[in-house]
PDB file of C-alpha atoms in Angstrom:
ATOM      1  CA  MET G   1       1.391  10.180   0.464  1.00  0.00           C
ATOM      2  CA  PRO G   2       0.518   7.893  -2.438  1.00  0.00           C
ATOM      3  CA  ALA G   3      -0.083   9.460  -5.826  1.00  0.00           C
ATOM      4  CA  ALA G   4      -3.737  10.142  -6.548  1.00  0.00           C
ATOM      5  CA  SER G   5      -3.770   7.607  -9.390  1.00  0.00           C
ATOM      6  CA  LEU G   6      -2.388   4.838  -7.159  1.00  0.00           C
ATOM      7  CA  ARG G   7      -4.923   5.688  -4.502  1.00  0.00           C
ATOM      8  CA  ALA G   8      -7.736   5.579  -7.057  1.00  0.00           C
ATOM      9  CA  LEU G   9      -6.563   2.155  -8.227  1.00  0.00           C
ATOM     10  CA  LEU G  10      -6.210   0.672  -4.739  1.00  0.00           C
ATOM     11  CA  GLU G  11      -8.830   2.469  -2.646  1.00  0.00           C
ATOM     12  CA  HIS G  12     -10.933  -0.075  -0.714  1.00  0.00           C
ATOM     13  CA  SER G  13      -9.334  -2.812  -2.808  1.00  0.00           C
ATOM     14  CA  ILE G  14      -8.267  -5.353  -0.156  1.00  0.00           C
ATOM     15  CA  ASP G  15     -10.737  -7.695   1.480  1.00  0.00           C
ATOM     16  CA  TYR G  16      -8.832  -8.914   4.515  1.00  0.00           C
ATOM     17  CA  ALA G  17      -9.013 -12.719   4.584  1.00  0.00           C
ATOM     18  CA  GLY G  18      -6.751 -13.484   7.527  1.00  0.00           C
ATOM     19  CA  MET G  19      -8.645 -16.660   8.427  1.00  0.00           C
ATOM     20  CA  PHE G  20      -7.685 -18.295   5.143  1.00  0.00           C
ATOM     21  CA  PRO G  21      -4.439 -19.946   3.946  1.00  0.00           C
ATOM     22  CA  PRO G  22      -1.602 -19.382   4.004  1.00  0.00           C
ATOM     23  CA  CYS G  23      -2.118 -17.207   7.110  1.00  0.00           C
ATOM     24  CA  ALA G  24      -5.052 -19.285   8.437  1.00  0.00           C
ATOM     25  CA  LEU G  25      -5.559 -17.333  11.666  1.00  0.00           C
ATOM     26  CA  GLU G  26      -8.237 -18.215  14.178  1.00  0.00           C
ATOM     27  CA  LEU G  27     -11.239 -15.901  14.352  1.00  0.00           C
ATOM     28  CA  GLU G  28     -10.169 -13.815  17.355  1.00  0.00           C
ATOM     29  CA  PRO G  29      -6.629 -12.920  16.183  1.00  0.00           C
ATOM     30  CA  ALA G  30      -7.908 -12.249  12.664  1.00  0.00           C
ATOM     31  CA  LEU G  31     -10.569  -9.849  13.951  1.00  0.00           C
ATOM     32  CA  THR G  32      -8.046  -8.262  16.316  1.00  0.00           C
ATOM     33  CA  LYS G  33      -5.763  -7.553  13.378  1.00  0.00           C
ATOM     34  CA  HIS G  34      -8.649  -6.154  11.359  1.00  0.00           C
ATOM     35  CA  ALA G  35      -9.663  -3.888  14.251  1.00  0.00           C
ATOM     36  CA  HIS G  36      -6.111  -2.541  14.169  1.00  0.00           C
ATOM     37  CA  TYR G  37      -6.137  -2.110  10.393  1.00  0.00           C
ATOM     38  CA  VAL G  38      -9.368  -0.082  10.315  1.00  0.00           C
ATOM     39  CA  ARG G  39      -7.643   2.527  12.498  1.00  0.00           C
ATOM     40  CA  LEU G  40      -4.474   2.832  10.410  1.00  0.00           C
ATOM     41  CA  HIS G  41      -3.643   5.795   8.192  1.00  0.00           C
ATOM     42  CA  GLU G  42      -3.552   3.364   5.259  1.00  0.00           C
ATOM     43  CA  ARG G  43      -7.040   2.034   5.977  1.00  0.00           C
ATOM     44  CA  TRP G  44      -8.082   3.645   2.691  1.00  0.00           C
ATOM     45  CA  MET G  45      -6.812   0.454   1.011  1.00  0.00           C
ATOM     46  CA  LEU G  46      -8.977  -1.777   3.197  1.00  0.00           C
ATOM     47  CA  ASN G  47     -12.396  -2.954   2.098  1.00  0.00           C
ATOM     48  CA  ALA G  48     -14.131  -5.696   4.111  1.00  0.00           C
ATOM     49  CA  PHE G  49     -13.343  -8.602   6.429  1.00  0.00           C
ATOM     50  CA  VAL G  50     -14.014 -11.971   4.787  1.00  0.00           C
ATOM     51  CA  LEU G  51     -16.057 -13.979   7.278  1.00  0.00           C
ATOM     52  CA  PRO G  52     -17.642 -17.389   6.662  1.00  0.00           C
ATOM     53  CA  VAL G  53     -21.337 -17.379   7.475  1.00  0.00           C
ATOM     54  CA  GLY G  54     -20.752 -20.315   9.803  1.00  0.00           C
ATOM     55  CA  GLN G  55     -18.617 -18.037  12.016  1.00  0.00           C
ATOM     56  CA  PHE G  56     -21.204 -15.268  12.373  1.00  0.00           C
ATOM     57  CA  ASP G  57     -22.399 -16.255  15.848  1.00  0.00           C
ATOM     58  CA  ALA G  58     -18.852 -16.657  17.131  1.00  0.00           C
ATOM     59  CA  ALA G  59     -17.912 -13.229  15.765  1.00  0.00           C
ATOM     60  CA  LYS G  60     -20.559 -11.445  17.841  1.00  0.00           C
ATOM     61  CA  GLN G  61     -18.463 -11.737  21.009  1.00  0.00           C
ATOM     62  CA  PHE G  62     -15.640  -9.763  19.367  1.00  0.00           C
ATOM     63  CA  LEU G  63     -17.652  -6.801  18.098  1.00  0.00           C
ATOM     64  CA  SER G  64     -16.414  -4.754  21.059  1.00  0.00           C
ATOM     65  CA  LEU G  65     -13.094  -4.524  19.183  1.00  0.00           C
ATOM     66  CA  PHE G  66     -14.838  -2.047  16.882  1.00  0.00           C
ATOM     67  CA  ASP G  67     -16.669   1.242  17.392  1.00  0.00           C
ATOM     68  CA  PRO G  68     -19.141   3.344  15.384  1.00  0.00           C
ATOM     69  CA  ALA G  69     -16.298   5.330  13.823  1.00  0.00           C
ATOM     70  CA  HIS G  70     -14.464   2.120  12.923  1.00  0.00           C
ATOM     71  CA  PRO G  71     -17.138  -0.526  12.309  1.00  0.00           C
ATOM     72  CA  LEU G  72     -16.680  -4.080  11.095  1.00  0.00           C
ATOM     73  CA  ARG G  73     -17.599  -4.304   7.416  1.00  0.00           C
ATOM     74  CA  ILE G  74     -18.063  -7.921   6.400  1.00  0.00           C
ATOM     75  CA  SER G  75     -17.807  -9.733   3.116  1.00  0.00           C
ATOM     76  CA  ALA G  76     -19.935 -12.759   3.954  1.00  0.00           C
ATOM     77  CA  LEU G  77     -18.658 -16.054   2.580  1.00  0.00           C
ATOM     78  CA  GLY G  78     -21.491 -18.472   1.901  1.00  0.00           C
ATOM     79  CA  PRO G  79     -21.197 -22.269   1.861  1.00  0.00           C
ATOM     80  CA  LYS G  80     -20.103 -24.136  -1.246  1.00  0.00           C
ATOM     81  CA  THR G  81     -22.809 -26.283  -2.795  1.00  0.00           C
ATOM     82  CA  GLU G  82     -22.270 -28.858  -5.507  1.00  0.00           C
ATOM     83  CA  ASN G  83     -25.468 -28.458  -7.506  1.00  0.00           C
ATOM     84  CA  ALA G  84     -28.552 -26.347  -8.082  1.00  0.00           C
ATOM     85  CA  ALA G  85     -30.695 -28.646  -5.953  1.00  0.00           C
ATOM     86  CA  THR G  86     -28.909 -27.617  -2.748  1.00  0.00           C
ATOM     87  CA  PHE G  87     -27.981 -24.098  -3.844  1.00  0.00           C
ATOM     88  CA  ALA G  88     -31.267 -22.274  -3.179  1.00  0.00           C
ATOM     89  CA  GLU G  89     -31.707 -23.783   0.285  1.00  0.00           C
ATOM     90  CA  ALA G  90     -28.140 -22.900   1.273  1.00  0.00           C
ATOM     91  CA  LEU G  91     -28.607 -19.368  -0.035  1.00  0.00           C
ATOM     92  CA  ALA G  92     -31.815 -18.902   1.959  1.00  0.00           C
ATOM     93  CA  GLU G  93     -30.037 -20.042   5.135  1.00  0.00           C
ATOM     94  CA  THR G  94     -27.148 -17.701   4.340  1.00  0.00           C
ATOM     95  CA  ASP G  95     -29.511 -14.776   3.853  1.00  0.00           C
ATOM     96  CA  ALA G  96     -31.179 -15.487   7.209  1.00  0.00           C
ATOM     97  CA  ALA G  97     -27.776 -15.484   8.923  1.00  0.00           C
ATOM     98  CA  ILE G  98     -26.849 -12.204   7.224  1.00  0.00           C
ATOM     99  CA  ARG G  99     -30.071 -10.541   8.348  1.00  0.00           C
ATOM    100  CA  SER G 100     -29.580 -11.787  11.905  1.00  0.00           C
ATOM    101  CA  LEU G 101     -26.025 -10.480  12.206  1.00  0.00           C
ATOM    102  CA  SER G 102     -26.894  -7.195  10.498  1.00  0.00           C
ATOM    103  CA  ALA G 103     -29.587  -6.576  13.108  1.00  0.00           C
ATOM    104  CA  HIS G 104     -27.371  -7.575  16.044  1.00  0.00           C
ATOM    105  CA  ASN G 105     -25.602  -4.219  16.386  1.00  0.00           C
ATOM    106  CA  VAL G 106     -26.156  -1.794  13.533  1.00  0.00           C
ATOM    107  CA  ASP G 107     -23.539   0.632  14.880  1.00  0.00           C
ATOM    108  CA  LEU G 108     -20.701  -1.876  14.900  1.00  0.00           C
ATOM    109  CA  VAL G 109     -21.266  -4.308  12.034  1.00  0.00           C
ATOM    110  CA  ALA G 110     -22.509  -4.208   8.449  1.00  0.00           C
ATOM    111  CA  ILE G 111     -22.598  -6.804   5.683  1.00  0.00           C
ATOM    112  CA  SER G 112     -21.308  -5.111   2.547  1.00  0.00           C
ATOM    113  CA  GLN G 113     -21.379  -8.061   0.137  1.00  0.00           C
ATOM    114  CA  LEU G 114     -21.789 -11.812  -0.221  1.00  0.00           C
ATOM    115  CA  GLU G 115     -19.367 -14.226  -1.883  1.00  0.00           C
ATOM    116  CA  MET G 116     -20.613 -17.683  -2.805  1.00  0.00           C
ATOM    117  CA  PHE G 117     -19.757 -20.519  -5.163  1.00  0.00           C
ATOM    118  CA  LEU G 118     -22.060 -20.892  -8.163  1.00  0.00           C
ATOM    119  CA  PRO G 119     -22.684 -24.533  -9.171  1.00  0.00           C
ATOM    120  CA  ALA G 120     -22.360 -25.257 -12.873  1.00  0.00           C
ATOM    121  CA  ASP G 121     -26.029 -26.196 -13.288  1.00  0.00           C
ATOM    122  CA  VAL G 122     -27.471 -22.940 -11.908  1.00  0.00           C
ATOM    123  CA  ASP G 123     -29.480 -21.252 -14.661  1.00  0.00           C
ATOM    124  CA  LEU G 124     -31.025 -17.837 -15.211  1.00  0.00           C
ATOM    125  CA  GLU G 125     -34.277 -18.807 -13.503  1.00  0.00           C
ATOM    126  CA  LEU G 126     -32.454 -19.854 -10.348  1.00  0.00           C
ATOM    127  CA  LEU G 127     -30.350 -16.682 -10.413  1.00  0.00           C
ATOM    128  CA  THR G 128     -33.563 -14.675 -10.543  1.00  0.00           C
ATOM    129  CA  GLU G 129     -34.792 -16.606  -7.515  1.00  0.00           C
ATOM    130  CA  ALA G 130     -31.481 -15.861  -5.799  1.00  0.00           C
ATOM    131  CA  ARG G 131     -32.064 -12.151  -6.337  1.00  0.00           C
ATOM    132  CA  THR G 132     -35.441 -12.364  -4.598  1.00  0.00           C
ATOM    133  CA  ILE G 133     -33.709 -14.037  -1.651  1.00  0.00           C
ATOM    134  CA  VAL G 134     -30.794 -11.626  -1.150  1.00  0.00           C
ATOM    135  CA  GLY G 135     -32.505  -8.421  -2.270  1.00  0.00           C
ATOM    136  CA  ASP G 136     -30.160  -5.534  -3.044  1.00  0.00           C
ATOM    137  CA  LEU G 137     -27.078  -7.046  -1.398  1.00  0.00           C
ATOM    138  CA  PRO G 138     -24.154  -7.156  -3.868  1.00  0.00           C
ATOM    139  CA  VAL G 139     -23.156 -10.761  -4.566  1.00  0.00           C
ATOM    140  CA  PHE G 140     -20.025 -12.134  -6.208  1.00  0.00           C
ATOM    141  CA  TRP G 141     -20.540 -15.625  -7.595  1.00  0.00           C
ATOM    142  CA  GLU G 142     -17.410 -17.754  -7.769  1.00  0.00           C
ATOM    143  CA  ALA G 143     -16.777 -20.181 -10.611  1.00  0.00           C
ATOM    144  CA  PRO G 144     -13.551 -21.833 -11.825  1.00  0.00           C
ATOM    145  CA  ALA G 145     -11.444 -20.000 -14.392  1.00  0.00           C
ATOM    146  CA  GLU G 146     -12.507 -22.386 -17.132  1.00  0.00           C
ATOM    147  CA  ARG G 147     -16.130 -21.353 -16.524  1.00  0.00           C
ATOM    148  CA  ALA G 148     -15.406 -17.636 -16.239  1.00  0.00           C
ATOM    149  CA  GLU G 149     -16.709 -16.466 -19.599  1.00  0.00           C
ATOM    150  CA  ARG G 150     -19.835 -18.620 -19.433  1.00  0.00           C
ATOM    151  CA  THR G 151     -20.557 -17.431 -15.891  1.00  0.00           C
ATOM    152  CA  ILE G 152     -20.032 -13.788 -16.838  1.00  0.00           C
ATOM    153  CA  ALA G 153     -22.401 -14.225 -19.784  1.00  0.00           C
ATOM    154  CA  LEU G 154     -25.047 -15.662 -17.444  1.00  0.00           C
ATOM    155  CA  LEU G 155     -24.587 -12.799 -14.978  1.00  0.00           C
ATOM    156  CA  THR G 156     -24.774 -10.293 -17.823  1.00  0.00           C
ATOM    157  CA  GLU G 157     -28.112 -11.732 -18.881  1.00  0.00           C
ATOM    158  CA  HIS G 158     -29.399 -11.505 -15.321  1.00  0.00           C
ATOM    159  CA  ASN G 159     -28.090  -7.981 -14.730  1.00  0.00           C
ATOM    160  CA  SER G 160     -29.714  -6.720 -17.919  1.00  0.00           C
ATOM    161  CA  SER G 161     -33.110  -7.106 -16.270  1.00  0.00           C
ATOM    162  CA  VAL G 162     -32.303  -5.149 -13.083  1.00  0.00           C
ATOM    163  CA  ASP G 163     -31.612  -1.488 -12.382  1.00  0.00           C
ATOM    164  CA  ALA G 164     -28.077  -2.001 -11.028  1.00  0.00           C
ATOM    165  CA  PRO G 165     -25.552  -4.782 -11.787  1.00  0.00           C
ATOM    166  CA  THR G 166     -25.401  -6.151  -8.249  1.00  0.00           C
ATOM    167  CA  PHE G 167     -24.441  -9.685  -9.325  1.00  0.00           C
ATOM    168  CA  GLY G 168     -20.729  -9.963 -10.056  1.00  0.00           C
ATOM    169  CA  TYR G 169     -18.134 -12.626 -10.773  1.00  0.00           C
ATOM    170  CA  LYS G 170     -15.507 -13.817  -8.310  1.00  0.00           C
ATOM    171  CA  MET G 171     -12.316 -15.277  -9.757  1.00  0.00           C
ATOM    172  CA  ARG G 172      -9.773 -17.319  -7.838  1.00  0.00           C
ATOM    173  CA  THR G 173      -6.298 -16.103  -8.791  1.00  0.00           C
ATOM    174  CA  GLY G 174      -4.146 -18.479  -6.781  1.00  0.00           C
ATOM    175  CA  GLY G 175      -3.754 -20.596  -3.688  1.00  0.00           C
ATOM    176  CA  VAL G 176      -1.094 -22.476  -1.759  1.00  0.00           C
ATOM    177  CA  THR G 177      -0.084 -24.805  -4.613  1.00  0.00           C
ATOM    178  CA  ALA G 178       1.014 -24.102  -8.184  1.00  0.00           C
ATOM    179  CA  ASP G 179      -2.022 -25.773  -9.735  1.00  0.00           C
ATOM    180  CA  ALA G 180      -4.335 -23.280  -7.996  1.00  0.00           C
ATOM    181  CA  PHE G 181      -3.093 -20.417 -10.171  1.00  0.00           C
ATOM    182  CA  PRO G 182      -4.961 -19.664 -13.395  1.00  0.00           C
ATOM    183  CA  THR G 183      -2.946 -18.681 -16.435  1.00  0.00           C
ATOM    184  CA  SER G 184      -2.522 -15.064 -17.421  1.00  0.00           C
ATOM    185  CA  GLU G 185      -4.612 -15.807 -20.506  1.00  0.00           C
ATOM    186  CA  GLN G 186      -7.494 -17.071 -18.370  1.00  0.00           C
ATOM    187  CA  ILE G 187      -7.417 -13.964 -16.187  1.00  0.00           C
ATOM    188  CA  ALA G 188      -7.175 -11.742 -19.264  1.00  0.00           C
ATOM    189  CA  ARG G 189     -10.266 -13.285 -20.831  1.00  0.00           C
ATOM    190  CA  ALA G 190     -12.129 -12.826 -17.558  1.00  0.00           C
ATOM    191  CA  LEU G 191     -11.030  -9.177 -17.385  1.00  0.00           C
ATOM    192  CA  VAL G 192     -12.037  -8.332 -20.935  1.00  0.00           C
ATOM    193  CA  ALA G 193     -15.497  -9.896 -20.614  1.00  0.00           C
ATOM    194  CA  PRO G 194     -16.647  -7.814 -17.595  1.00  0.00           C
ATOM    195  CA  ALA G 195     -15.181  -4.701 -19.208  1.00  0.00           C
ATOM    196  CA  THR G 196     -17.382  -5.358 -22.227  1.00  0.00           C
ATOM    197  CA  HIS G 197     -20.526  -6.357 -20.363  1.00  0.00           C
ATOM    198  CA  GLN G 198     -20.085  -4.269 -17.186  1.00  0.00           C
ATOM    199  CA  VAL G 199     -20.281  -7.175 -14.778  1.00  0.00           C
ATOM    200  CA  PRO G 200     -18.457  -6.384 -11.516  1.00  0.00           C
ATOM    201  CA  ILE G 201     -15.512  -8.670 -10.798  1.00  0.00           C
ATOM    202  CA  LYS G 202     -13.485  -9.380  -7.683  1.00  0.00           C
ATOM    203  CA  PHE G 203     -10.575 -11.712  -7.038  1.00  0.00           C
ATOM    204  CA  THR G 204      -9.393 -13.962  -4.275  1.00  0.00           C
ATOM    205  CA  ALA G 205      -6.140 -15.674  -3.293  1.00  0.00           C
ATOM    206  CA  GLY G 206      -2.656 -15.357  -4.693  1.00  0.00           C
ATOM    207  CA  LEU G 207      -2.520 -11.564  -5.007  1.00  0.00           C
ATOM    208  CA  HIS G 208      -0.320 -10.733  -2.014  1.00  0.00           C
ATOM    209  CA  HIS G 209       2.288  -8.897  -4.069  1.00  0.00           C
ATOM    210  CA  PRO G 210       2.049  -5.824  -6.307  1.00  0.00           C
ATOM    211  CA  LEU G 211       3.841  -7.338  -9.300  1.00  0.00           C
ATOM    212  CA  ARG G 212       3.949 -10.742 -10.939  1.00  0.00           C
ATOM    213  CA  GLN G 213       6.892 -12.726  -9.602  1.00  0.00           C
ATOM    214  CA  TYR G 214       8.170 -16.235  -8.989  1.00  0.00           C
ATOM    215  CA  ARG G 215       7.639 -17.431  -5.415  1.00  0.00           C
ATOM    216  CA  GLU G 216       9.354 -20.506  -4.032  1.00  0.00           C
ATOM    217  CA  GLU G 217       6.594 -21.172  -1.487  1.00  0.00           C
ATOM    218  CA  VAL G 218       4.188 -22.056  -4.308  1.00  0.00           C
ATOM    219  CA  ASN G 219       6.792 -23.077  -6.913  1.00  0.00           C
ATOM    220  CA  THR G 220       5.243 -20.888  -9.591  1.00  0.00           C
ATOM    221  CA  LYS G 221       4.742 -17.274 -10.579  1.00  0.00           C
ATOM    222  CA  MET G 222       2.148 -15.399  -8.566  1.00  0.00           C
ATOM    223  CA  HIS G 223       0.044 -12.733 -10.233  1.00  0.00           C
ATOM    224  CA  GLY G 224       0.473  -9.133  -9.074  1.00  0.00           C
ATOM    225  CA  PHE G 225      -2.398  -6.981  -7.866  1.00  0.00           C
ATOM    226  CA  LEU G 226      -1.085  -3.944  -9.758  1.00  0.00           C
ATOM    227  CA  ASN G 227      -0.967  -6.088 -12.889  1.00  0.00           C
ATOM    228  CA  VAL G 228      -4.497  -7.396 -12.392  1.00  0.00           C
ATOM    229  CA  LEU G 229      -6.251  -4.216 -11.272  1.00  0.00           C
ATOM    230  CA  GLY G 230      -4.238  -2.106 -13.698  1.00  0.00           C
ATOM    231  CA  ALA G 231      -5.037  -4.379 -16.627  1.00  0.00           C
ATOM    232  CA  ALA G 232      -8.703  -4.355 -15.644  1.00  0.00           C
ATOM    233  CA  VAL G 233      -9.078  -0.573 -15.752  1.00  0.00           C
ATOM    234  CA  LEU G 234      -6.895  -0.125 -18.833  1.00  0.00           C
ATOM    235  CA  ALA G 235      -8.686  -2.920 -20.697  1.00  0.00           C
ATOM    236  CA  ALA G 236     -12.017  -1.248 -20.003  1.00  0.00           C
ATOM    237  CA  GLU G 237     -10.782   2.234 -20.882  1.00  0.00           C
ATOM    238  CA  HIS G 238      -8.997   1.297 -24.109  1.00  0.00           C
ATOM    239  CA  LYS G 239     -11.116  -1.691 -25.176  1.00  0.00           C
ATOM    240  CA  TRP G 240      -8.208  -4.095 -25.060  1.00  0.00           C
ATOM    241  CA  ASP G 241      -8.435  -7.636 -26.301  1.00  0.00           C
ATOM    242  CA  ALA G 242      -7.280 -10.537 -24.145  1.00  0.00           C
ATOM    243  CA  ALA G 243      -3.848 -10.637 -25.798  1.00  0.00           C
ATOM    244  CA  GLN G 244      -3.055  -7.066 -24.758  1.00  0.00           C
ATOM    245  CA  ALA G 245      -4.331  -7.685 -21.234  1.00  0.00           C
ATOM    246  CA  THR G 246      -2.159 -10.798 -21.010  1.00  0.00           C
ATOM    247  CA  THR G 247       0.928  -8.765 -21.882  1.00  0.00           C
ATOM    248  CA  MET G 248       0.324  -6.444 -18.950  1.00  0.00           C
ATOM    249  CA  LEU G 249      -0.522  -9.285 -16.579  1.00  0.00           C
ATOM    250  CA  GLU G 250       2.862 -10.867 -17.301  1.00  0.00           C
ATOM    251  CA  ASP G 251       4.953  -7.709 -16.927  1.00  0.00           C
ATOM    252  CA  GLU G 252       7.371  -8.046 -13.989  1.00  0.00           C
ATOM    253  CA  ASP G 253       9.174  -4.727 -14.520  1.00  0.00           C
ATOM    254  CA  ALA G 254       8.267  -2.201 -11.815  1.00  0.00           C
ATOM    255  CA  SER G 255       9.608   0.666 -13.933  1.00  0.00           C
ATOM    256  CA  ALA G 256       6.850   0.000 -16.498  1.00  0.00           C
ATOM    257  CA  PHE G 257       4.255   1.217 -13.972  1.00  0.00           C
ATOM    258  CA  LYS G 258       3.969   4.959 -13.321  1.00  0.00           C
ATOM    259  CA  PHE G 259       1.670   6.750 -10.896  1.00  0.00           C
ATOM    260  CA  ASP G 260       1.212  10.482 -10.403  1.00  0.00           C
ATOM    261  CA  ASP G 261      -1.608  12.770  -9.317  1.00  0.00           C
ATOM    262  CA  GLU G 262      -3.160  12.899 -12.785  1.00  0.00           C
ATOM    263  CA  PHE G 263      -2.501   9.593 -14.513  1.00  0.00           C
ATOM    264  CA  MET G 264      -1.583   5.975 -14.054  1.00  0.00           C
ATOM    265  CA  ALA G 265       0.549   4.681 -16.915  1.00  0.00           C
ATOM    266  CA  TRP G 266       1.766   1.284 -17.971  1.00  0.00           C
ATOM    267  CA  ARG G 267       4.302   1.523 -20.782  1.00  0.00           C
ATOM    268  CA  ASP G 268       2.578   3.458 -23.610  1.00  0.00           C
ATOM    269  CA  TRP G 269      -0.909   3.243 -22.119  1.00  0.00           C
ATOM    270  CA  SER G 270      -2.421   5.627 -19.579  1.00  0.00           C
ATOM    271  CA  ILE G 271      -5.653   6.388 -17.760  1.00  0.00           C
ATOM    272  CA  ASP G 272      -6.553   9.447 -15.709  1.00  0.00           C
ATOM    273  CA  VAL G 273      -7.692   9.452 -12.092  1.00  0.00           C
ATOM    274  CA  ARG G 274     -11.335  10.134 -12.854  1.00  0.00           C
ATOM    275  CA  ALA G 275     -11.477   7.271 -15.352  1.00  0.00           C
ATOM    276  CA  ILE G 276      -9.760   4.906 -12.895  1.00  0.00           C
ATOM    277  CA  ARG G 277     -12.442   5.630 -10.305  1.00  0.00           C
ATOM    278  CA  ASN G 278     -15.139   5.079 -12.893  1.00  0.00           C
ATOM    279  CA  ARG G 279     -13.665   1.769 -14.084  1.00  0.00           C
ATOM    280  CA  ARG G 280     -13.144   0.570 -10.524  1.00  0.00           C
ATOM    281  CA  ARG G 281     -16.918   0.258 -10.192  1.00  0.00           C
ATOM    282  CA  PHE G 282     -16.529  -2.960 -12.149  1.00  0.00           C
ATOM    283  CA  VAL G 283     -13.262  -4.234 -10.671  1.00  0.00           C
ATOM    284  CA  THR G 284     -13.909  -3.987  -6.989  1.00  0.00           C
ATOM    285  CA  SER G 285     -11.475  -5.796  -4.699  1.00  0.00           C
ATOM    286  CA  PHE G 286      -9.278  -8.803  -4.020  1.00  0.00           C
ATOM    287  CA  GLY G 287      -9.095 -11.073  -1.009  1.00  0.00           C
ATOM    288  CA  SER G 288      -5.740 -11.301   0.756  1.00  0.00           C
ATOM    289  CA  CYS G 289      -4.832 -13.110   3.958  1.00  0.00           C
ATOM    290  CA  SER G 290      -2.361 -10.294   4.659  1.00  0.00           C
ATOM    291  CA  PHE G 291      -2.948  -6.565   4.789  1.00  0.00           C
ATOM    292  CA  ASP G 292       0.670  -5.935   5.799  1.00  0.00           C
ATOM    293  CA  GLU G 293       2.459  -7.642   2.915  1.00  0.00           C
ATOM    294  CA  PRO G 294       0.839  -5.638   0.092  1.00  0.00           C
ATOM    295  CA  ARG G 295       1.654  -2.346   1.826  1.00  0.00           C
ATOM    296  CA  GLU G 296       5.209  -3.385   2.674  1.00  0.00           C
ATOM    297  CA  ASP G 297       5.844  -4.409  -0.928  1.00  0.00           C
ATOM    298  CA  LEU G 298       4.463  -1.119  -2.255  1.00  0.00           C
ATOM    299  CA  ARG G 299       6.796   0.774   0.067  1.00  0.00           C
ATOM    300  CA  ALA G 300       9.750  -1.380  -1.013  1.00  0.00           C
ATOM    301  CA  LEU G 301       8.975  -0.506  -4.637  1.00  0.00           C
ATOM    302  CA  LYS G 302       8.745   3.182  -3.604  1.00  0.00           C
ATOM    303  CA  PHE G 303       5.193   3.486  -4.877  1.00  0.00           C
ATOM    304  CA  PHE G 304       4.427   5.204  -1.572  1.00  0.00           C
TER     305      PHE G 304
END
């Protein structure tokens, strides 16, 4: 059994993105794998299945893989638009597709969130219009790392006028080439800003492994999901600056991370289980094309 602090840090943390590189599975095998994962003992780590809106109709024929006790929870991936002029129309079409699939079989499928790229020229007025389109559905707006702080500031301004901060920021933390990986400093600045302004944040790509490490397949160091999620909750709890968060993000020493049933600790810093759960409201999940690799690595490190 994993320690309570590790479970609090990783519960519902992985959005399974098996259709995306480097795994790049077709729809049917990806959904078949997900149907297996939702029945595993370690399903507590699983969050949603990342499904492009354009694949919604095709996915309907595979809903029989699921059952009411093990439904398909979807993180809908909207289309990428280049500017504000096409953004609202694409969002309206995405919302219509979400409503259609949600009504198709309420016992077997549910849309838990939307992920969509936010063009640079989208302003507060258009974000407000977006809220009227999607209603209460949580949305994570993706923007490049160099636009992270500006995007978070815009989302903060929007969220300040609503009852719950349902608009969050999505950060890309890697890819299949070295140039797709943001620096630790860029991630740190993005972590500290949501902690300050309470904007939810999620991540995608490049977080297959628990700890930061060099990987030959991408010819660079990949960020670790324990580093990223751990730095996020500790930064929020202890009001870290970006420099302190960067230090944790770059730590490759497994012995620096401790988990027990009361606390998670990284070097001289700690956070209790209740606080982890509270801080996780604003650092929600990360997309990974593998659900096996993260668990295998955690076992190899004897974290569970």
